[in-house]
PDB file of C-alpha atoms in Angstrom:
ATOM      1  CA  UNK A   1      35.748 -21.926 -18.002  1.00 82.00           C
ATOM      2  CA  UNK A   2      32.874 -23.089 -20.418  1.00 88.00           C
ATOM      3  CA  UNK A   3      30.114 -21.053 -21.929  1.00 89.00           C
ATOM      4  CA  UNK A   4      26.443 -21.281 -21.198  1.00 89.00           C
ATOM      5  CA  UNK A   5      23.951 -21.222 -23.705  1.00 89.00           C
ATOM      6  CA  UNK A   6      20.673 -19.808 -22.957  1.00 86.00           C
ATOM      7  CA  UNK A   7      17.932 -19.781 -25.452  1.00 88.00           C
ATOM      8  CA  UNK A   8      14.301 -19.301 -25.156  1.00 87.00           C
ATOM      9  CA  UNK A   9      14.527 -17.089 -22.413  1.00 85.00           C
ATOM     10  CA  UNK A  10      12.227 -13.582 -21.844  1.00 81.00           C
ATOM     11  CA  UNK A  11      12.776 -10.611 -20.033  1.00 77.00           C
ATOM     12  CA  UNK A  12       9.926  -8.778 -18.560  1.00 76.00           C
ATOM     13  CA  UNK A  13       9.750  -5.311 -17.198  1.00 76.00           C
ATOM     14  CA  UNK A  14       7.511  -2.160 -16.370  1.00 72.00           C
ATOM     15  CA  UNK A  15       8.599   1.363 -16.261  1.00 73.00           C
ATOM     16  CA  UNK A  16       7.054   4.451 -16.025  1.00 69.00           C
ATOM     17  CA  UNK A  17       7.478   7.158 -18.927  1.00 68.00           C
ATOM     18  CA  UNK A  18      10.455   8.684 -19.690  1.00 68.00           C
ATOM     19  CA  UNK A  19       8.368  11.674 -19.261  1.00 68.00           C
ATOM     20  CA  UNK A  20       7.756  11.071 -15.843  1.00 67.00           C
ATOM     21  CA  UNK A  21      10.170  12.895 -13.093  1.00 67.00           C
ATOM     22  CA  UNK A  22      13.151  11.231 -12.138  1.00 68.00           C
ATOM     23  CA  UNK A  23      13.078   8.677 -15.219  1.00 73.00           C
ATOM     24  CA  UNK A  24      15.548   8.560 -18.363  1.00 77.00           C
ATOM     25  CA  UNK A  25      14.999   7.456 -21.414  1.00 78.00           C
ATOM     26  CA  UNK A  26      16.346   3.637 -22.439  1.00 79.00           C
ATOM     27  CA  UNK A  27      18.989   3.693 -24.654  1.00 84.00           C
ATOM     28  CA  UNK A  28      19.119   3.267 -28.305  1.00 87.00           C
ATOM     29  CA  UNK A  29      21.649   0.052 -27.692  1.00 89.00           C
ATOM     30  CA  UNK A  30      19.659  -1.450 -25.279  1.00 83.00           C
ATOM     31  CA  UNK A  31      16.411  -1.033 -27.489  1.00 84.00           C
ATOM     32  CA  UNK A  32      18.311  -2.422 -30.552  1.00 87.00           C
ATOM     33  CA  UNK A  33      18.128  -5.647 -28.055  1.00 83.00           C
ATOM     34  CA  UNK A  34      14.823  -5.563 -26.876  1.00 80.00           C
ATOM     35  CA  UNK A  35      11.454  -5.228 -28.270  1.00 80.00           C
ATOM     36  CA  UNK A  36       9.424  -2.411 -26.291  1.00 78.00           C
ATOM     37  CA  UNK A  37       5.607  -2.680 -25.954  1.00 79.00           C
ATOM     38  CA  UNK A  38       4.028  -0.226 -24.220  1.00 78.00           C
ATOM     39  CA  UNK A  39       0.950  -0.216 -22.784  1.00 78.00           C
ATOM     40  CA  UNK A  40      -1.511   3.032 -21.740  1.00 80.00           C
ATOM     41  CA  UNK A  41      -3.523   3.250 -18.548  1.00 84.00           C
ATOM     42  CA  UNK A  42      -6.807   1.967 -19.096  1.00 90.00           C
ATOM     43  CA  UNK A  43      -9.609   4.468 -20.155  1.00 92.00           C
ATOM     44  CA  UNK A  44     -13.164   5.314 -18.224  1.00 94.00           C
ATOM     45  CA  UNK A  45     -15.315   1.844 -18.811  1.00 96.00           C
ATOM     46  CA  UNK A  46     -12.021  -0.273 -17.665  1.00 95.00           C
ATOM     47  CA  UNK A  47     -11.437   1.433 -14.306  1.00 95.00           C
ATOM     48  CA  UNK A  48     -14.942   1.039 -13.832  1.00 96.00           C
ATOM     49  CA  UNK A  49     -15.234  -2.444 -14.438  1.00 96.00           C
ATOM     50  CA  UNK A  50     -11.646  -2.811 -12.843  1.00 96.00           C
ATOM     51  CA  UNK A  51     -13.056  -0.679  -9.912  1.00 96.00           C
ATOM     52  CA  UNK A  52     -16.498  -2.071  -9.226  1.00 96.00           C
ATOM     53  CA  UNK A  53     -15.042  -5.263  -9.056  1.00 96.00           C
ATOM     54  CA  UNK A  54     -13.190  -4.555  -6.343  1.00 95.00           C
ATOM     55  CA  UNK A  55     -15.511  -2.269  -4.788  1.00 95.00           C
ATOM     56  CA  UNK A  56     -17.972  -5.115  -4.588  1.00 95.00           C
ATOM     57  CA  UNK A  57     -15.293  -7.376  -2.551  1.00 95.00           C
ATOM     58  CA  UNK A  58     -14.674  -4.458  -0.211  1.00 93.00           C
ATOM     59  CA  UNK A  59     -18.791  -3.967   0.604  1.00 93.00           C
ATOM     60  CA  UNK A  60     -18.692  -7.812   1.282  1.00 92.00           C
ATOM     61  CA  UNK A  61     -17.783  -6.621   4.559  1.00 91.00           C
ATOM     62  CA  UNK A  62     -20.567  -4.971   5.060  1.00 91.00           C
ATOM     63  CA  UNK A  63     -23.608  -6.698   3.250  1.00 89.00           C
ATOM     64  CA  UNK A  64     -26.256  -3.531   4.288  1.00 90.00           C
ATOM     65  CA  UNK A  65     -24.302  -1.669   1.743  1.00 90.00           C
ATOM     66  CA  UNK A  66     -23.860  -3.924  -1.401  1.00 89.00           C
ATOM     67  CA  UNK A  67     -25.832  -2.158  -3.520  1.00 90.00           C
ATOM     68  CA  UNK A  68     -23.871   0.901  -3.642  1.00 90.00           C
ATOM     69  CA  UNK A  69     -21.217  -0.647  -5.009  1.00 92.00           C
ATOM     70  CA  UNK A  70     -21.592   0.867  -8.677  1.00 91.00           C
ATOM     71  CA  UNK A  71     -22.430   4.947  -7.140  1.00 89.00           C
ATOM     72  CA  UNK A  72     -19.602   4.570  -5.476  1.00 90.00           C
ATOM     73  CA  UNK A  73     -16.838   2.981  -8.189  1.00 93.00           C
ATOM     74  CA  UNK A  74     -18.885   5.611 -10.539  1.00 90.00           C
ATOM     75  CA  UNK A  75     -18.176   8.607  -8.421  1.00 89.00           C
ATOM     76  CA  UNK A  76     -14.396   7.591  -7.304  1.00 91.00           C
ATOM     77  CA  UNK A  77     -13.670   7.299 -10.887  1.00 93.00           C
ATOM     78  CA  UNK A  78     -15.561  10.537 -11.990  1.00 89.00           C
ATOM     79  CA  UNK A  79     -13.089  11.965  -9.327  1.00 87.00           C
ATOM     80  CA  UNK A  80      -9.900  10.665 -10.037  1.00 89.00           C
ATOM     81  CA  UNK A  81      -9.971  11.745 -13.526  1.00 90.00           C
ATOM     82  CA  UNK A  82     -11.242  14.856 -12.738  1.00 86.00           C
ATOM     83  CA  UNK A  83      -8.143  15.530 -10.461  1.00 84.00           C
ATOM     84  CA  UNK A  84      -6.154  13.710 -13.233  1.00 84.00           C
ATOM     85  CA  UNK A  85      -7.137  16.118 -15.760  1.00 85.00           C
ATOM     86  CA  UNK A  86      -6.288  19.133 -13.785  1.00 77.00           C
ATOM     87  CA  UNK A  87      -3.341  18.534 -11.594  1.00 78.00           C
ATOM     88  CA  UNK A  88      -0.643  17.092 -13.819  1.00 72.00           C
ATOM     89  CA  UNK A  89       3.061  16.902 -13.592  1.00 69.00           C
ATOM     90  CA  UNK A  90       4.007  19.719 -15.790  1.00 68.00           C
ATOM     91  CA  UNK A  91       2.838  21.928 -12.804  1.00 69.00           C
ATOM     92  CA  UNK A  92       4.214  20.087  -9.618  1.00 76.00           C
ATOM     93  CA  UNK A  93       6.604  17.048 -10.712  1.00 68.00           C
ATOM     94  CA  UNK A  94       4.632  14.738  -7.849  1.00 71.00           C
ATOM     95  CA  UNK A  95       1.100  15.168  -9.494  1.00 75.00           C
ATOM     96  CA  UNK A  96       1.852  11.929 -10.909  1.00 77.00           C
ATOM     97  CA  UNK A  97      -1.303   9.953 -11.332  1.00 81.00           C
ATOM     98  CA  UNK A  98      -2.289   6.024 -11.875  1.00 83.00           C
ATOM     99  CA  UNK A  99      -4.982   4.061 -11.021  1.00 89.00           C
ATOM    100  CA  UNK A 100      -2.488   2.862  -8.127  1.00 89.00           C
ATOM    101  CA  UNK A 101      -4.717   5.748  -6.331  1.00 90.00           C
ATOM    102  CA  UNK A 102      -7.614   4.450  -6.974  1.00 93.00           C
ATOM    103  CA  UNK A 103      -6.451   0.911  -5.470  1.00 94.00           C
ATOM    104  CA  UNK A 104      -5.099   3.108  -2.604  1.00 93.00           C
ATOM    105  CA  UNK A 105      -8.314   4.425  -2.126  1.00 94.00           C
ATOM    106  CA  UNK A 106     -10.320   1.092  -2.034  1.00 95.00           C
ATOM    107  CA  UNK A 107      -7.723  -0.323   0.385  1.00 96.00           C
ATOM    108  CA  UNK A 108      -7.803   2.705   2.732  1.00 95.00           C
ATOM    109  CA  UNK A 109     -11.578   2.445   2.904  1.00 95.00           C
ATOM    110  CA  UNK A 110     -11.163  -1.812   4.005  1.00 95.00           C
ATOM    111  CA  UNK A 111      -8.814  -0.700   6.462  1.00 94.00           C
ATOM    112  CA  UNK A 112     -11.510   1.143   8.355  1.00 93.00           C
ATOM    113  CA  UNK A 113     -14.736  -0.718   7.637  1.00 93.00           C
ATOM    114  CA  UNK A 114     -13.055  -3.967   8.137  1.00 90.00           C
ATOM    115  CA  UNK A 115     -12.835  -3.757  12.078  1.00 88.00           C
ATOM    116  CA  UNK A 116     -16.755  -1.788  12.069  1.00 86.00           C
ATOM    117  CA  UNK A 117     -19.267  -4.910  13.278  1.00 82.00           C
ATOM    118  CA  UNK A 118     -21.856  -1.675  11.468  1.00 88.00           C
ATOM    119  CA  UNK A 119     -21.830   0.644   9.438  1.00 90.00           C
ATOM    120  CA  UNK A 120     -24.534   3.453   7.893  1.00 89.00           C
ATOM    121  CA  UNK A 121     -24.376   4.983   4.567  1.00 88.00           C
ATOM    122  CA  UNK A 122     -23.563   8.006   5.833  1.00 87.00           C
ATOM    123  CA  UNK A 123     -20.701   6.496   7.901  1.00 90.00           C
ATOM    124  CA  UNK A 124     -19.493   4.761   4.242  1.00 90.00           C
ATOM    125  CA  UNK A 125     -19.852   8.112   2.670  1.00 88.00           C
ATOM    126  CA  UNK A 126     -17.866   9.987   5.420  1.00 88.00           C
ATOM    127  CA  UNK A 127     -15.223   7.234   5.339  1.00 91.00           C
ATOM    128  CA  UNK A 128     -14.797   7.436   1.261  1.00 90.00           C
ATOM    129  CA  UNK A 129     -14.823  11.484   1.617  1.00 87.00           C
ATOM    130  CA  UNK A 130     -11.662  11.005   3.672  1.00 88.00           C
ATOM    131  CA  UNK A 131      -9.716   8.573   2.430  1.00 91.00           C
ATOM    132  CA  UNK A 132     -10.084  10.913  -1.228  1.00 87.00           C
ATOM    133  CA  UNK A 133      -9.071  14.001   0.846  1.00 85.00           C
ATOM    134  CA  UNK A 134      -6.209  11.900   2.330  1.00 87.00           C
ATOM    135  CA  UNK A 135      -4.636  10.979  -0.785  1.00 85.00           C
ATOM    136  CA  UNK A 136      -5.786  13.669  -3.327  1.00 82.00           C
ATOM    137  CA  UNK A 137      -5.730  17.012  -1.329  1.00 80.00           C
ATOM    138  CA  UNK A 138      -2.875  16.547   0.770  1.00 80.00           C
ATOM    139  CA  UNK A 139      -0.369  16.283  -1.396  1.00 78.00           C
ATOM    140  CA  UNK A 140      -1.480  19.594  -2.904  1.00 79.00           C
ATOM    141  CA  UNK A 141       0.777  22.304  -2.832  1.00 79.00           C
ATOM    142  CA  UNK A 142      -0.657  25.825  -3.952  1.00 80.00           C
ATOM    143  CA  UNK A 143      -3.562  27.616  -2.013  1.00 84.00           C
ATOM    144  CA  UNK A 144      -5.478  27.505  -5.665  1.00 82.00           C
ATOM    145  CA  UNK A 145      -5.165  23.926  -6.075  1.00 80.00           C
ATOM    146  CA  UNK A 146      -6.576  23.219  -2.390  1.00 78.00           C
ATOM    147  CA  UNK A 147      -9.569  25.621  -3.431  1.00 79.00           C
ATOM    148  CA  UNK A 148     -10.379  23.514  -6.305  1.00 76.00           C
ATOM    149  CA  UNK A 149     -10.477  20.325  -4.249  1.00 76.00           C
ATOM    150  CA  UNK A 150     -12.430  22.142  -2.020  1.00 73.00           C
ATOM    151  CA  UNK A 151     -15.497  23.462  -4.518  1.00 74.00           C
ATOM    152  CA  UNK A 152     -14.751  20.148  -6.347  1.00 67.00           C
ATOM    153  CA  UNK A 153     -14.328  17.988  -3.379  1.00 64.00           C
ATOM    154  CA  UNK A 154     -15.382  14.202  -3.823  1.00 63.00           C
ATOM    155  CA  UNK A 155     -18.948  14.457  -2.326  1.00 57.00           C
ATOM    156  CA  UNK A 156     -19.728  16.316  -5.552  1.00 54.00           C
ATOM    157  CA  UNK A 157     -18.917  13.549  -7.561  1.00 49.00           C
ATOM    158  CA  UNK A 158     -20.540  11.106  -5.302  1.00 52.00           C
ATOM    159  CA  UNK A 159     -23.983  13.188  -5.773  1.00 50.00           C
ATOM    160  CA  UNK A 160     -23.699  12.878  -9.477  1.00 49.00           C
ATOM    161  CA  UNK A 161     -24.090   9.057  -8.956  1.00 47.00           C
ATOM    162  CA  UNK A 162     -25.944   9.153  -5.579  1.00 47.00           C
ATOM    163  CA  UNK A 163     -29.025  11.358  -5.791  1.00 41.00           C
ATOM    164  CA  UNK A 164     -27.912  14.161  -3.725  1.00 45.00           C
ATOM    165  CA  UNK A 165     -26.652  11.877  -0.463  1.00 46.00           C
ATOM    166  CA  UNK A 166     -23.515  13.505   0.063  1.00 49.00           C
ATOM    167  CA  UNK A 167     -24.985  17.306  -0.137  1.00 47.00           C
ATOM    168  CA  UNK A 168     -26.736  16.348   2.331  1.00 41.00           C
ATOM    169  CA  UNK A 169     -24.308  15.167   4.674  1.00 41.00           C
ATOM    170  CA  UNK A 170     -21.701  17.126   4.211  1.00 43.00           C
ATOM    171  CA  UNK A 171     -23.315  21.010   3.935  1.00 41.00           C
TER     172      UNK A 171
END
């Protein structure tokens, strides 16, 4: 039996938190090893450039609708860290949240206009609406907590950046 030497080799990884539910901290021996950098979520102007970007693939689909690519990145990410701010983990362990929701969003809203040969405003508007209620209010647990998604529900945030459009769809 013969040794190998290895040299110049890296190790990369992501974790959550030890914070988070479910996670444990890394131990002192294995950090006496390994360097640990850590790096935040990104802040307001990043998931809007982040999200715009990839809101303006998605309306590709639908060409009509291009040019409400930024009220709508504006108003998903007006919403998300609304939500973030008031439903965190210290008051149900799963109100865990990342911009993977936000990328969960955009991709639920493909899945539907992708197979549409048309598609209105309005029918964009009603298809956002959902997919936020789909991943933000149903995995609410308390009566409270639905009540706030329901006088804060995403059309509100979507008239702070549209001029009033979902108001008037949705009342």
């Amino acid at each position: 039996m013969a040794w190998v030497k290895l040299e110049r080799i890296q190790f990369v990884g992501a974790c959550n938190p030890p914070t988070n539910p479910g996670r444990v901290p890394l131990s002192h021996c294995f950090l006496r090893h390994a360097p640990l950098v850590m790096v935040d979520y990104p802040g307001e102007v990043s998931l809007k450039q982040i999200y715009s970007t990839y809101n303006r693939a998605l309306l590709k689909v639908v060409p009509t609708l291009h040019v409400y690519t930024e009220p709508l990145t504006d108003a998903m990410v007006s919403f998300y860290l609304a939500s973030q701010k008031c439903f965190i983990s210290d008051v149900q362990a799963h109100y865990v949240y990342s911009p993977r929701e936000l990328t969960r969003w955009v991709r639920g809203i493909y899945k539907v206009i992708c197979s549409l040969e048309i598609l209105s405003v309005k029918g964009l508007v009603r298809v956002w609406a959902h997919e936020a209620l789909r991943l933000f209010q149903d995995c609410l647990v308390t009566e409270e907590e639905k009540q706030w998604m329901d006088k804060h529900r995403p059309c509100g945030s979507l008239d702070q950046h549209h001029y009033g459009l979902a108001t008037e769809l949705f009342s």
